[in-house]
Amino acid sequence: MGVKLVNITKIFSDPAHPEKKVHAVNNANIEVADGEFVTFLGPSGCGKTTTLRIISGFENPTEGEVWISGKMVNDQPPNRRDTSMVFQSYAIFPHLSVGQNIGFGLELKERPKKEIKQEVEKIMKVMDLKDLVNRRPDQLSGGQQQRVALARAIINRPGVLLFDEPLSNLDAKLRDQMRLEIRRIQQTFGITSIYVTHDQSEAMTVSDRIVVMNEGNIMQTGTPFEIYSRPANNFVADFIGRVNFFEGTAVLSDKEGIEVRFAGGAVKKIASSSGEIMDGGPVLVTVRPESLRLYHSQERKGFIDGKISKSVYLGPVVEYEIDTGSGKPVLAVTHNPVEEGFFKLGEKVTADFNPVSAHVLA
Amino acid sequence: MILPSVLKYLNRFRSWRELKTASRDPLLLFTIVLILSSLVIFILYPLLSVVITSFKTGPGAPFTLSIFKEVISSAYLRLAFMNSIMMGLLTAVLGSFVGFIFAYALSRTDIPFKKFFHIIAIIPVVSPPFIGALSIIMLFGNNGLITYSLFKIMNYPIYGIRGLLLAQVITFFPIAYITLRGVIDSISPTLEDAALDLGGSRWKVFKKVTLPLTIPGIASAMLVLFIETLADFGNPLILAGSQFPVLSVQAYLQITGMYDLPKGSALAILLLVPSITAYFLQKYWVSRKQYVTITGKPTTSALKSVSPAAKWVLFSVCLFIAGVILLIYITILWGSFAKVWGYDNNLTLAHFKYVYEVGFKAVLDTLTIAGISTPVAGILGMVIAFLVIRKKFPGRYFMEFTSMLSFAVPGTVIGIGYILAFNKPPILLTGTLLILLLNFIFRYIPVGIQSGIAILRQVDPSIEEAAIDLGADSRKTFFKITLPLMVPAFFSGLIFSFVRAMTAISAVIFLVSSRWNLMTVQIMSQTESGRLGAAAAYSVILVVLILLAILLIRSILVFRYGKFGGTMLKI
């Protein structure tokens, strides 16, 4: 029950300016294995929702092929595709009860009434919606509506489950809870799932693999670990979480990694890298703020020196900005501040990192 | 080898891709083709017939401008044109003014009897447009209640501009009221509060905030009133008299009196051009300038933007207008029971007996025609609204444009178009029930389309996508999801088009026959032959039937959807 997108391109023309074309999706190739949970992640307008709507059949690709479980489905309308979508707005039918909403797909397949009733009851139990069969949709809370939308999609046992930013209308706490819930249910039924979101922590929580998109192009495909720790390029590094870029020169590369000489003169050997790196060429080294260690200046000499220019206390962590005098401030995060102590605003500090947590970009 | 590359080439064109998508759903494609071709046959073709006829001295003759030259060289017909335009402008200004006062007073003050005023202002909308004219003759005419019985004035000159203007303002100000009520209600009172808070006097706040925000609404109301007045046929036929000719009546007289189809068509074109112009101004210019001032949380009106003195002035104006409207309707009611209006005002049932014995067929015909055409127009309107808003197919803009066109086309023009277009094979329909039905259906779909479009814009498209996604085809999606959601719009459209079908006169007067007649036409001919009592009796029956129908539709709604009727629209 996998999904395969081959060279998918979608060009929209602006109705006001027909000569102006927008490449919503640009030559996308994506494969989703049977039972896999894949997320399309990117800023708004990156083409993720368009790609999802091309899979569901609501948009036709300008070029390219859509394959679902080994069949080319370009010419199949959405109602004949083996996909079920959970909509951003839930799209619950306002004139039908909760039970009628959930049973809608089975009713269309003209299954016997008794069977529909049983199936609906069964799924409602799994989804923790008991006793709500006869409720009107407008009597439901946001979280319940979300569950109804999910139940309505799952009850049809679709080959592919599609999620279009399903949690964006929920408050923060409920969102965290529903993420885990969605993952649990997907695992229970083993349904191949494709999920669209702009929220990276949501993507990290639910996905087996993440497809990062920007301006219609796929920037990187990989596991949450790969996307975060081994970004393929500047965009991914910058879009997922926060990051420091340090400029340097590749001195020597071998099997164990790349020796990088930084602008300040320090040399480190970093194992992980992306792209074609040439000896003697310029490189960017990415270091996540939590990988930077901060020291009071007098304690030791480090990789960079600077002054604390900003400090934000968030409870479990403190976020610092360090002014190094070279323009962009360096970000650092310290954990467990009660035990580890604070750095004062204006205090001179040094920072360093372990090469294991750094990554070299060409 | 050639075919695939041709297909690939065609794929570059949007309309081809849309056609391909639509053709995957044969029922959808069939519906689209059916509707588009009916719009061409029953709206465009009659209009085209009028245009062609006005440029030819007879069938088969070459195109010529001689008919228009003839019309323009006639001082009387020139006068008719000027009169129509003047009447339209005057009614637009006065009607919008009265409508604004009503709307402002009812929306922004706490005057007493608000509900009563609202109902009074709605009544003229649900009654035949020429009831005003009939009543004005009974009040101010030769045997008029006020002129003759009260002041003993003989032959008061009510025919002409005076009486007609009064009738038009009373008939059409409710349209301005409804439009402006919506506009003023939607202006957030917090804006006025803010202006007061910033130190503006009440009058300044009205002048600098409230009025500027309603200007687009007022412009829109004036244009609609202009179109309606220009197209109006019943009031001028009764009240204009020969000294004050107007276009709609002159076009009718040319065709039914002189059998001069080309000249009648030419007059119809002269009527059509200003109407269409006003319509386009309204649709593409004024309607874009509407302000949206309510965002987020609704705010309750504190009703402090009007001073007590201003409030009571507004109240007096409303009371006066309401008094005039009541007088008009009481006169009709009394007239239907009076033995000989003006001479012997004793009560009798003779007029109703006359209607029952002589003209009851017209009552049944009217009900049959309105009863069949209204639901058909309603469903068709919903389907067109659905297609236009939700589906992509070549000809979508054409469908919306053509189906809305009959708003702008005066009934007289449509009526002439129908007799020209359908009086010969291949479509020979004159004198049949079908021609009346078709005329009504295609004239009143815009009402349904408008309310359908309004409601569909509120319904999240993903609700329908969800149904399709779950396996429903376009027919099932429409009947199981879209139509139930459109039920309230459908019924309000139904009520409106039923009222219009029951009270229409300008187009159908060309289309009635001895086999199929209508009450409105009866009222006109009874009035013309001086049997005011019978005309009044017909009018009373007509209004009662309309009120009963509205009640019936309402109770169906409550019975069928009462429990959820209100909640349906919330999501």
Short mmCIF file of N, CA, C and O in Angstrom, two decimals, chain A residues 13 53 56 58 60 74-81 83-85 87 89 91-96 104-105 107-108 110 136-138 152-153 156, chain B residues 8 11-12 14 17 20-21 24 392 397 460 462-474 476 480-482 484-485 564 567-568 570-571:
data_model
loop_
_atom_site.label_atom_id
_atom_site.label_comp_id
_atom_site.label_asym_id
_atom_site.label_seq_id
_atom_site.Cartn_x
_atom_site.Cartn_y
_atom_site.Cartn_z
N SER A 13 -1.49 29.12 -12.43
CA SER A 13 -1.34 30.45 -13.00
C SER A 13 -2.23 31.40 -12.23
O SER A 13 -3.37 31.09 -11.90
N ARG A 53 -2.77 17.21 -1.76
CA ARG A 53 -4.02 17.26 -2.53
C ARG A 53 -3.85 16.57 -3.88
O ARG A 53 -4.83 16.10 -4.46
N SER A 56 -4.39 12.94 -2.98
CA SER A 56 -5.80 12.62 -2.73
C SER A 56 -6.63 12.77 -3.99
O SER A 56 -7.75 12.25 -4.06
N PHE A 58 -7.51 15.84 -5.34
CA PHE A 58 -8.22 17.12 -5.42
C PHE A 58 -7.51 18.11 -6.34
O PHE A 58 -8.11 19.07 -6.79
N ASN A 60 -4.90 18.11 -9.86
CA ASN A 60 -4.23 17.30 -10.86
C ASN A 60 -2.83 17.85 -11.06
O ASN A 60 -2.67 19.06 -11.19
N ASN A 74 -3.44 8.70 -11.73
CA ASN A 74 -3.66 10.06 -12.24
C ASN A 74 -5.08 10.31 -12.73
O ASN A 74 -5.63 11.38 -12.56
N ASP A 75 -5.67 9.29 -13.37
CA ASP A 75 -6.99 9.51 -13.94
C ASP A 75 -8.13 9.11 -13.02
O ASP A 75 -9.30 9.16 -13.41
N GLN A 76 -7.81 8.72 -11.79
CA GLN A 76 -8.88 8.38 -10.86
C GLN A 76 -9.32 9.62 -10.07
O GLN A 76 -8.48 10.31 -9.50
N PRO A 77 -10.63 9.91 -10.06
CA PRO A 77 -11.10 11.03 -9.23
C PRO A 77 -10.94 10.69 -7.75
O PRO A 77 -10.80 9.51 -7.40
N PRO A 78 -10.97 11.70 -6.89
CA PRO A 78 -10.71 11.47 -5.46
C PRO A 78 -11.62 10.42 -4.84
O PRO A 78 -11.19 9.69 -3.95
N ASN A 79 -12.88 10.35 -5.30
CA ASN A 79 -13.80 9.41 -4.65
C ASN A 79 -13.47 7.97 -4.97
O ASN A 79 -13.99 7.05 -4.34
N ARG A 80 -12.61 7.71 -6.00
CA ARG A 80 -12.26 6.32 -6.30
C ARG A 80 -10.88 5.98 -5.78
O ARG A 80 -10.42 4.87 -5.92
N ARG A 81 -10.17 6.95 -5.20
CA ARG A 81 -8.83 6.64 -4.71
C ARG A 81 -8.91 6.05 -3.31
O ARG A 81 -9.77 6.45 -2.52
N THR A 83 -7.72 6.58 -0.61
CA THR A 83 -7.13 7.48 0.38
C THR A 83 -8.24 8.09 1.22
O THR A 83 -9.35 8.28 0.75
N SER A 84 -7.95 8.38 2.48
CA SER A 84 -8.89 9.12 3.32
C SER A 84 -8.13 10.28 3.94
O SER A 84 -7.02 10.13 4.40
N MET A 85 -8.78 11.44 3.95
CA MET A 85 -8.09 12.64 4.39
C MET A 85 -8.67 13.14 5.71
O MET A 85 -9.87 13.10 5.92
N PHE A 87 -9.02 16.62 7.42
CA PHE A 87 -8.85 18.00 6.97
C PHE A 87 -8.44 18.92 8.11
O PHE A 87 -8.75 18.68 9.27
N SER A 89 -9.66 21.79 8.75
CA SER A 89 -10.84 22.34 9.42
C SER A 89 -11.75 21.23 9.94
O SER A 89 -12.87 21.48 10.33
N ALA A 91 -13.77 19.48 8.65
CA ALA A 91 -14.79 19.23 7.63
C ALA A 91 -15.82 18.22 8.10
O ALA A 91 -16.21 17.31 7.37
N ILE A 92 -16.26 18.36 9.33
CA ILE A 92 -17.32 17.48 9.84
C ILE A 92 -18.65 17.98 9.27
O ILE A 92 -18.90 19.18 9.25
N PHE A 93 -19.47 17.06 8.79
CA PHE A 93 -20.74 17.47 8.20
C PHE A 93 -21.66 18.04 9.29
O PHE A 93 -22.09 17.31 10.18
N PRO A 94 -21.97 19.32 9.20
CA PRO A 94 -22.66 19.95 10.34
C PRO A 94 -24.10 19.49 10.51
O PRO A 94 -24.68 19.67 11.56
N HIS A 95 -24.69 18.89 9.46
CA HIS A 95 -26.09 18.49 9.57
C HIS A 95 -26.24 17.02 9.95
O HIS A 95 -27.36 16.53 10.02
N LEU A 96 -25.14 16.34 10.19
CA LEU A 96 -25.21 14.93 10.57
C LEU A 96 -24.68 14.75 11.99
O LEU A 96 -23.83 15.52 12.44
N PHE A 104 -20.33 7.62 7.50
CA PHE A 104 -20.65 8.13 6.17
C PHE A 104 -20.01 7.30 5.05
O PHE A 104 -20.66 6.94 4.07
N GLY A 105 -18.73 7.01 5.21
CA GLY A 105 -18.01 6.29 4.16
C GLY A 105 -18.57 4.88 3.96
O GLY A 105 -18.73 4.42 2.83
N GLU A 107 -21.58 3.93 4.69
CA GLU A 107 -22.93 4.06 4.13
C GLU A 107 -22.85 4.22 2.61
O GLU A 107 -23.67 3.68 1.88
N LEU A 108 -21.85 4.97 2.16
CA LEU A 108 -21.68 5.15 0.72
C LEU A 108 -21.36 3.82 0.04
O LEU A 108 -21.73 3.58 -1.10
N GLU A 110 -22.65 1.21 0.86
CA GLU A 110 -23.90 0.46 1.01
C GLU A 110 -23.71 -0.82 1.82
O GLU A 110 -24.26 -1.88 1.49
N ARG A 136 -24.62 16.38 18.12
CA ARG A 136 -24.42 17.22 16.93
C ARG A 136 -22.98 17.71 16.94
O ARG A 136 -22.42 17.97 18.02
N PRO A 137 -22.40 17.90 15.76
CA PRO A 137 -20.99 18.33 15.71
C PRO A 137 -20.73 19.61 16.49
O PRO A 137 -19.68 19.77 17.08
N ASP A 138 -21.72 20.53 16.52
CA ASP A 138 -21.43 21.80 17.19
C ASP A 138 -21.47 21.68 18.71
O ASP A 138 -21.24 22.65 19.42
N ARG A 152 -13.67 9.05 11.23
CA ARG A 152 -14.39 8.99 9.96
C ARG A 152 -13.46 8.55 8.83
O ARG A 152 -13.88 7.88 7.89
N ALA A 153 -12.19 8.94 8.93
CA ALA A 153 -11.24 8.56 7.89
C ALA A 153 -10.79 7.12 8.06
O ALA A 153 -10.71 6.36 7.10
N ASN A 156 -12.89 3.50 7.19
CA ASN A 156 -12.93 2.93 5.85
C ASN A 156 -11.71 2.05 5.55
O ASN A 156 -11.60 1.51 4.46
N LYS B 8 -1.18 16.33 -25.46
CA LYS B 8 -0.23 16.98 -24.58
C LYS B 8 -0.25 18.49 -24.80
O LYS B 8 -0.17 19.28 -23.87
N ASN B 11 -3.22 20.03 -23.25
CA ASN B 11 -3.11 20.09 -21.79
C ASN B 11 -2.63 21.43 -21.29
O ASN B 11 -2.77 21.76 -20.12
N ARG B 12 -2.01 22.20 -22.19
CA ARG B 12 -1.53 23.51 -21.76
C ARG B 12 -2.66 24.47 -21.47
O ARG B 12 -2.46 25.47 -20.80
N ARG B 14 -6.07 25.75 -19.83
CA ARG B 14 -6.80 25.46 -18.62
C ARG B 14 -8.17 24.89 -18.92
O ARG B 14 -8.59 23.92 -18.32
N ARG B 17 -8.06 21.29 -19.69
CA ARG B 17 -7.82 20.45 -18.51
C ARG B 17 -9.08 20.38 -17.66
O ARG B 17 -9.44 19.34 -17.13
N LYS B 20 -11.49 18.04 -19.20
CA LYS B 20 -11.08 16.66 -18.98
C LYS B 20 -11.49 16.21 -17.58
O LYS B 20 -12.01 15.12 -17.40
N THR B 21 -11.26 17.09 -16.60
CA THR B 21 -11.63 16.75 -15.22
C THR B 21 -13.14 16.54 -15.14
O THR B 21 -13.62 15.59 -14.53
N ARG B 24 -14.69 13.29 -16.43
CA ARG B 24 -14.56 12.07 -15.64
C ARG B 24 -15.84 11.78 -14.89
O ARG B 24 -16.05 10.70 -14.40
N LYS B 392 -14.89 23.61 -11.37
CA LYS B 392 -14.15 24.31 -12.40
C LYS B 392 -14.51 23.70 -13.73
O LYS B 392 -14.36 22.50 -13.92
N TYR B 397 -17.92 31.24 -15.95
CA TYR B 397 -18.25 32.67 -15.83
C TYR B 397 -19.44 33.01 -16.71
O TYR B 397 -20.30 33.80 -16.33
N ASP B 460 -17.34 25.69 4.37
CA ASP B 460 -15.97 25.31 4.08
C ASP B 460 -15.94 24.27 2.95
O ASP B 460 -16.58 23.23 3.07
N SER B 462 -13.93 22.15 2.22
CA SER B 462 -13.40 20.83 2.56
C SER B 462 -14.50 19.92 3.10
O SER B 462 -14.31 18.71 3.16
N ILE B 463 -15.66 20.49 3.48
CA ILE B 463 -16.77 19.62 3.89
C ILE B 463 -17.22 18.76 2.72
O ILE B 463 -17.45 17.56 2.85
N GLU B 464 -17.30 19.39 1.55
CA GLU B 464 -17.67 18.61 0.37
C GLU B 464 -16.52 17.71 -0.08
O GLU B 464 -16.75 16.58 -0.50
N GLU B 465 -15.31 18.24 0.05
CA GLU B 465 -14.15 17.40 -0.32
C GLU B 465 -14.10 16.16 0.54
O GLU B 465 -13.76 15.08 0.07
N ALA B 466 -14.47 16.32 1.82
CA ALA B 466 -14.45 15.17 2.72
C ALA B 466 -15.40 14.09 2.21
O ALA B 466 -15.07 12.90 2.24
N ALA B 467 -16.59 14.51 1.73
CA ALA B 467 -17.55 13.53 1.22
C ALA B 467 -17.00 12.82 -0.01
O ALA B 467 -17.10 11.60 -0.15
N ILE B 468 -16.38 13.60 -0.91
CA ILE B 468 -15.80 13.00 -2.12
C ILE B 468 -14.68 12.06 -1.73
O ILE B 468 -14.58 10.93 -2.23
N ASP B 469 -13.86 12.51 -0.80
CA ASP B 469 -12.74 11.72 -0.33
C ASP B 469 -13.20 10.38 0.24
O ASP B 469 -12.54 9.38 0.11
N LEU B 470 -14.38 10.39 0.87
CA LEU B 470 -14.90 9.16 1.47
C LEU B 470 -15.62 8.30 0.45
O LEU B 470 -16.20 7.28 0.79
N GLY B 471 -15.62 8.74 -0.82
CA GLY B 471 -16.13 7.88 -1.87
C GLY B 471 -17.42 8.33 -2.52
O GLY B 471 -17.99 7.60 -3.34
N ALA B 472 -17.92 9.51 -2.19
CA ALA B 472 -19.17 9.97 -2.79
C ALA B 472 -18.88 10.58 -4.16
O ALA B 472 -17.91 11.30 -4.32
N ASP B 473 -19.74 10.30 -5.14
CA ASP B 473 -19.57 10.97 -6.43
C ASP B 473 -20.27 12.33 -6.36
O ASP B 473 -20.81 12.72 -5.34
N SER B 474 -20.27 13.08 -7.47
CA SER B 474 -20.75 14.46 -7.39
C SER B 474 -22.25 14.51 -7.08
O SER B 474 -22.71 15.40 -6.38
N LYS B 476 -24.04 12.29 -5.29
CA LYS B 476 -24.26 11.98 -3.86
C LYS B 476 -23.79 13.12 -2.98
O LYS B 476 -24.43 13.45 -1.98
N LYS B 480 -26.46 14.69 -0.62
CA LYS B 480 -26.32 14.31 0.79
C LYS B 480 -25.68 15.39 1.64
O LYS B 480 -25.92 15.47 2.83
N ILE B 481 -24.83 16.19 1.05
CA ILE B 481 -24.08 17.18 1.83
C ILE B 481 -24.46 18.61 1.46
O ILE B 481 -24.97 19.37 2.27
N THR B 482 -24.24 18.97 0.19
CA THR B 482 -24.40 20.37 -0.19
C THR B 482 -25.84 20.84 -0.04
O THR B 482 -26.10 21.86 0.58
N PRO B 484 -28.49 19.69 1.69
CA PRO B 484 -28.96 19.90 3.07
C PRO B 484 -28.39 21.16 3.72
O PRO B 484 -29.08 21.82 4.48
N LEU B 485 -27.14 21.47 3.38
CA LEU B 485 -26.54 22.68 3.96
C LEU B 485 -27.16 23.94 3.36
O LEU B 485 -27.13 25.00 3.96
N PHE B 564 -32.91 21.18 14.12
CA PHE B 564 -31.54 21.50 13.76
C PHE B 564 -31.46 22.70 12.80
O PHE B 564 -30.40 23.14 12.47
N THR B 567 -29.16 25.32 13.82
CA THR B 567 -27.75 24.99 14.05
C THR B 567 -27.03 24.67 12.75
O THR B 567 -25.82 24.64 12.71
N MET B 568 -27.81 24.43 11.69
CA MET B 568 -27.22 23.98 10.45
C MET B 568 -26.15 24.92 9.91
O MET B 568 -25.23 24.50 9.25
N LYS B 570 -24.18 26.99 11.54
CA LYS B 570 -23.14 27.53 12.42
C LYS B 570 -21.74 27.11 12.04
O LYS B 570 -20.81 27.87 12.22
N ILE B 571 -21.60 25.87 11.56
CA ILE B 571 -20.23 25.41 11.30
C ILE B 571 -19.80 25.82 9.89
O ILE B 571 -20.55 25.68 8.97
#
